Amino acid sequence: MDKRSGYQCSFITASMVLTVASIAVGICFFSPYWLQNIGLHPEMDNNASYIVINNQAAPTRYFPFRGLWAQCGAECIWFWTSDYTLQLKIFTPLKWHVATQVMYFIAGIMMLTTEIYAHVQMCCSQKSRVMLSLGILVLVSALLQIASFATFGGGAYSSYKVISDPRDIVTRNRDLGFQYWTTTSYGTYDYVPYIGWSFWMGVVGAMLSIISGVFFLITYCGLTCTCCPCCDD
């Protein structure tokens, strides 16, 4: 059997996993749930107790959810709103948040580029150097994603003492002496901030990116060395 025929199985697998990973990365990138209950701590945000919306001051406690680019409650305030007030007053002073924005933005662009390129290759004759470049690009993106989450998680803990599991809130409240709940216009939220589901969605995306990159490299080996074992009869 032609050694090049072994690429098909691993290439299709890599492309499918890449698509799922790209969706997870995209959801994580835009969704505002990296941190929850975060708007209740203006004293930790350079005493920014309000966010300016259309020239009106809105208390940050009305916006308990935070993503890379927005802070949300009943409505979302994006980083560009009111002359970049959110970015300049809250995000920028948190150097770890800015570092995460930069790294995850680059990682997202790399994932988008790879996704488009990989699907184009499904209609063309696959070349070994293309598979190698796709594998390296996805793996570099995965490393940037992991670095982003490590930076964000470490920074959030340092600045807000966030917890990873919201089920630990009751215990954490008792340990910290918080015996009350805080009510906002959007509902009732516990005082302790914690890592939100968008963050964990991104972690899943990073893991899938690694898997996809490995399969692209297997495809490269199938084109240049031996057949893909999973395609043997």
GROMACS .gro file of C-alpha atoms in nm:
model
  233
    1MET     CA    1   0.000   0.000   0.000
    2ASP     CA    2   0.123   0.352  -0.086
    3LYS     CA    3   0.264   0.509   0.227
    4ARG     CA    4   0.078   0.834   0.147
    5SER     CA    5  -0.260   0.665   0.173
    6GLY     CA    6  -0.224   0.648   0.549
    7TYR     CA    7  -0.280   1.018   0.603
    8GLN     CA    8  -0.657   1.020   0.546
    9CYS     CA    9  -0.777   0.888   0.882
   10SER     CA   10  -0.555   1.109   1.097
   11PHE     CA   11  -0.613   1.419   0.882
   12ILE     CA   12  -0.992   1.390   0.906
   13THR     CA   13  -0.967   1.329   1.280
   14ALA     CA   14  -0.738   1.631   1.323
   15SER     CA   15  -0.976   1.852   1.123
   16MET     CA   16  -1.285   1.741   1.317
   17VAL     CA   17  -1.119   1.789   1.656
   18LEU     CA   18  -0.985   2.125   1.539
   19THR     CA   19  -1.337   2.240   1.453
   20VAL     CA   20  -1.468   2.150   1.799
   21ALA     CA   21  -1.164   2.313   1.960
   22SER     CA   22  -1.217   2.631   1.757
   23ILE     CA   23  -1.581   2.649   1.868
   24ALA     CA   24  -1.477   2.611   2.233
   25VAL     CA   25  -1.208   2.877   2.194
   26GLY     CA   26  -1.453   3.112   2.023
   27ILE     CA   27  -1.714   3.074   2.297
   28CYS     CA   28  -1.450   3.128   2.564
   29PHE     CA   29  -1.307   3.430   2.380
   30PHE     CA   30  -1.634   3.623   2.359
   31SER     CA   31  -1.837   3.504   2.658
   32PRO     CA   32  -1.829   3.716   2.977
   33TYR     CA   33  -1.816   3.438   3.234
   34TRP     CA   34  -1.446   3.393   3.309
   35LEU     CA   35  -1.510   3.532   3.659
   36GLN     CA   36  -1.837   3.541   3.850
   37ASN     CA   37  -1.938   3.756   4.148
   38ILE     CA   38  -1.650   3.985   4.055
   39GLY     CA   39  -1.847   4.309   4.036
   40LEU     CA   40  -1.900   4.303   4.411
   41HIS     CA   41  -1.539   4.398   4.485
   42PRO     CA   42  -1.473   4.760   4.381
   43GLU     CA   43  -1.210   4.789   4.652
   44MET     CA   44  -1.001   4.537   4.460
   45ASP     CA   45  -1.046   4.718   4.128
   46ASN     CA   46  -0.853   5.035   4.204
   47ASN     CA   47  -1.161   5.159   4.393
   48ALA     CA   48  -1.359   5.166   4.068
   49SER     CA   49  -1.701   5.134   4.230
   50TYR     CA   50  -1.886   5.221   3.911
   51ILE     CA   51  -1.869   5.185   3.535
   52VAL     CA   52  -1.961   5.475   3.306
   53ILE     CA   53  -2.232   5.382   3.056
   54ASN     CA   54  -2.346   5.649   2.813
   55ASN     CA   55  -2.216   5.919   3.048
   56GLN     CA   56  -2.405   5.770   3.344
   57ALA     CA   57  -2.248   5.594   3.642
   58ALA     CA   58  -2.359   5.235   3.701
   59PRO     CA   59  -2.238   5.058   4.019
   60THR     CA   60  -2.005   4.766   3.945
   61ARG     CA   61  -2.216   4.546   4.174
   62TYR     CA   62  -2.476   4.549   3.896
   63PHE     CA   63  -2.225   4.367   3.675
   64PRO     CA   64  -2.108   4.053   3.858
   65PHE     CA   65  -1.980   3.862   3.552
   66ARG     CA   66  -1.650   3.936   3.380
   67GLY     CA   67  -1.490   3.808   3.062
   68LEU     CA   68  -1.180   3.913   2.873
   69TRP     CA   69  -1.359   4.197   2.698
   70ALA     CA   70  -1.675   4.275   2.895
   71GLN     CA   71  -1.842   4.291   3.234
   72CYS     CA   72  -2.206   4.188   3.245
   73GLY     CA   73  -2.522   4.174   3.452
   74ALA     CA   74  -2.864   4.263   3.315
   75GLU     CA   75  -2.665   4.409   3.025
   76CYS     CA   76  -2.306   4.388   2.905
   77ILE     CA   77  -2.049   4.666   2.911
   78TRP     CA   78  -1.776   4.605   2.654
   79PHE     CA   79  -1.422   4.730   2.680
   80TRP     CA   80  -1.476   4.997   2.414
   81THR     CA   81  -1.787   5.144   2.581
   82SER     CA   82  -1.772   5.513   2.678
   83ASP     CA   83  -1.423   5.578   2.547
   84TYR     CA   84  -1.279   5.250   2.677
   85THR     CA   85  -1.369   5.326   3.039
   86LEU     CA   86  -1.390   4.960   3.139
   87GLN     CA   87  -1.056   4.877   2.979
   88LEU     CA   88  -0.873   5.179   3.119
   89LYS     CA   89  -1.023   5.188   3.469
   90ILE     CA   90  -1.054   4.818   3.553
   91PHE     CA   91  -0.879   4.590   3.303
   92THR     CA   92  -0.557   4.780   3.233
   93PRO     CA   93  -0.453   4.822   3.601
   94LEU     CA   94  -0.467   4.442   3.622
   95LYS     CA   95  -0.152   4.357   3.426
   96TRP     CA   96  -0.236   3.988   3.429
   97HIS     CA   97  -0.571   4.062   3.263
   98VAL     CA   98  -0.403   4.258   2.984
   99ALA     CA   99  -0.144   3.982   2.938
  100THR     CA  100  -0.426   3.727   2.908
  101GLN     CA  101  -0.606   3.944   2.653
  102VAL     CA  102  -0.295   3.965   2.435
  103MET     CA  103  -0.201   3.597   2.456
  104TYR     CA  104  -0.553   3.464   2.405
  105PHE     CA  105  -0.614   3.705   2.117
  106ILE     CA  106  -0.303   3.573   1.938
  107ALA     CA  107  -0.402   3.214   2.017
  108GLY     CA  108  -0.752   3.276   1.880
  109ILE     CA  109  -0.619   3.424   1.556
  110MET     CA  110  -0.390   3.124   1.515
  111MET     CA  111  -0.682   2.885   1.568
  112LEU     CA  112  -0.899   3.071   1.317
  113THR     CA  113  -0.621   3.072   1.059
  114THR     CA  114  -0.554   2.702   1.109
  115GLU     CA  115  -0.923   2.615   1.091
  116ILE     CA  116  -0.964   2.790   0.756
  117TYR     CA  117  -0.641   2.648   0.616
  118ALA     CA  118  -0.724   2.293   0.726
  119HIS     CA  119  -1.065   2.301   0.559
  120VAL     CA  120  -0.914   2.435   0.239
  121GLN     CA  121  -0.675   2.139   0.243
  122MET     CA  122  -0.971   1.899   0.246
  123CYS     CA  123  -1.041   2.012  -0.111
  124CYS     CA  124  -0.679   1.996  -0.226
  125SER     CA  125  -0.394   1.753  -0.250
  126GLN     CA  126  -0.239   1.727   0.095
  127LYS     CA  127   0.132   1.805   0.127
  128SER     CA  128   0.356   1.697   0.410
  129ARG     CA  129   0.491   2.044   0.482
  130VAL     CA  130   0.137   2.178   0.510
  131MET     CA  131   0.047   1.911   0.766
  132LEU     CA  132   0.362   1.993   0.960
  133SER     CA  133   0.283   2.365   0.964
  134LEU     CA  134  -0.077   2.300   1.071
  135GLY     CA  135   0.038   2.076   1.357
  136ILE     CA  136   0.296   2.325   1.480
  137LEU     CA  137   0.054   2.617   1.453
  138VAL     CA  138  -0.217   2.441   1.653
  139LEU     CA  139   0.026   2.327   1.921
  140VAL     CA  140   0.174   2.676   1.958
  141SER     CA  141  -0.179   2.812   1.990
  142ALA     CA  142  -0.252   2.550   2.257
  143LEU     CA  143   0.058   2.656   2.452
  144LEU     CA  144  -0.054   3.019   2.437
  145GLN     CA  145  -0.400   2.917   2.556
  146ILE     CA  146  -0.254   2.728   2.850
  147ALA     CA  147  -0.028   3.023   2.934
  148SER     CA  148  -0.334   3.249   2.919
  149PHE     CA  149  -0.530   3.038   3.166
  150ALA     CA  150  -0.233   3.004   3.401
  151THR     CA  151  -0.180   3.382   3.395
  152PHE     CA  152  -0.548   3.460   3.439
  153GLY     CA  153  -0.605   3.205   3.714
  154GLY     CA  154  -0.297   3.310   3.908
  155GLY     CA  155  -0.375   3.679   3.869
  156ALA     CA  156  -0.740   3.638   3.965
  157TYR     CA  157  -0.644   3.449   4.278
  158SER     CA  158  -0.385   3.710   4.368
  159SER     CA  159  -0.621   4.003   4.315
  160TYR     CA  160  -0.957   3.858   4.420
  161LYS     CA  161  -0.883   3.532   4.605
  162VAL     CA  162  -1.114   3.354   4.364
  163ILE     CA  163  -1.207   2.991   4.413
  164SER     CA  164  -1.231   2.733   4.136
  165ASP     CA  165  -1.540   2.547   4.256
  166PRO     CA  166  -1.857   2.746   4.339
  167ARG     CA  167  -1.972   2.458   4.559
  168ASP     CA  168  -1.705   2.568   4.805
  169ILE     CA  169  -1.866   2.911   4.848
  170VAL     CA  170  -2.053   2.832   5.168
  171THR     CA  171  -1.737   2.697   5.332
  172ARG     CA  172  -1.528   2.987   5.203
  173ASN     CA  173  -1.784   3.240   5.331
  174ARG     CA  174  -1.772   3.086   5.674
  175ASP     CA  175  -1.393   3.085   5.677
  176LEU     CA  176  -1.373   3.447   5.566
  177GLY     CA  177  -1.646   3.561   5.801
  178PHE     CA  178  -1.896   3.660   5.531
  179GLN     CA  179  -2.234   3.577   5.680
  180TYR     CA  180  -2.450   3.762   5.431
  181TRP     CA  181  -2.557   3.776   5.071
  182THR     CA  182  -2.530   4.074   4.839
  183THR     CA  183  -2.830   4.172   4.626
  184THR     CA  184  -2.794   4.337   4.286
  185SER     CA  185  -3.041   4.452   4.023
  186TYR     CA  186  -2.977   4.130   3.835
  187GLY     CA  187  -3.046   3.898   4.123
  188THR     CA  188  -2.889   3.766   4.441
  189TYR     CA  189  -2.524   3.668   4.435
  190ASP     CA  190  -2.293   3.532   4.695
  191TYR     CA  191  -2.000   3.753   4.796
  192VAL     CA  192  -1.710   3.522   4.708
  193PRO     CA  193  -1.587   3.544   4.344
  194TYR     CA  194  -1.515   3.224   4.155
  195ILE     CA  195  -1.393   3.098   3.818
  196GLY     CA  196  -1.681   3.084   3.568
  197TRP     CA  197  -1.775   2.833   3.303
  198SER     CA  198  -1.620   3.032   3.016
  199PHE     CA  199  -1.276   2.973   3.167
  200TRP     CA  200  -1.333   2.598   3.185
  201MET     CA  201  -1.471   2.596   2.830
  202GLY     CA  202  -1.140   2.747   2.721
  203VAL     CA  203  -0.946   2.480   2.910
  204VAL     CA  204  -1.138   2.215   2.715
  205GLY     CA  205  -1.056   2.403   2.394
  206ALA     CA  206  -0.685   2.399   2.479
  207MET     CA  207  -0.689   2.024   2.544
  208LEU     CA  208  -0.867   1.960   2.215
  209SER     CA  209  -0.616   2.184   2.039
  210ILE     CA  210  -0.333   1.964   2.164
  211ILE     CA  211  -0.512   1.652   2.039
  212SER     CA  212  -0.573   1.812   1.700
  213GLY     CA  213  -0.211   1.922   1.669
  214VAL     CA  214  -0.086   1.573   1.749
  215PHE     CA  215  -0.308   1.423   1.478
  216PHE     CA  216  -0.180   1.675   1.224
  217LEU     CA  217   0.173   1.564   1.307
  218ILE     CA  218   0.068   1.201   1.272
  219THR     CA  219  -0.064   1.295   0.927
  220TYR     CA  220   0.273   1.448   0.847
  221CYS     CA  221   0.443   1.122   0.945
  222GLY     CA  222   0.193   0.930   0.733
  223LEU     CA  223   0.289   1.136   0.429
  224THR     CA  224   0.663   1.120   0.480
  225CYS     CA  225   0.742   0.805   0.679
  226THR     CA  226   0.490   0.527   0.732
  227CYS     CA  227   0.120   0.474   0.691
  228CYS     CA  228  -0.115   0.581   0.967
  229PRO     CA  229  -0.166   0.266   1.180
  230CYS     CA  230  -0.536   0.338   1.225
  231CYS     CA  231  -0.591   0.308   0.849
  232ASP     CA  232  -0.430  -0.031   0.806
  233ASP     CA  233  -0.658  -0.309   0.702
   0.00000   0.00000   0.00000
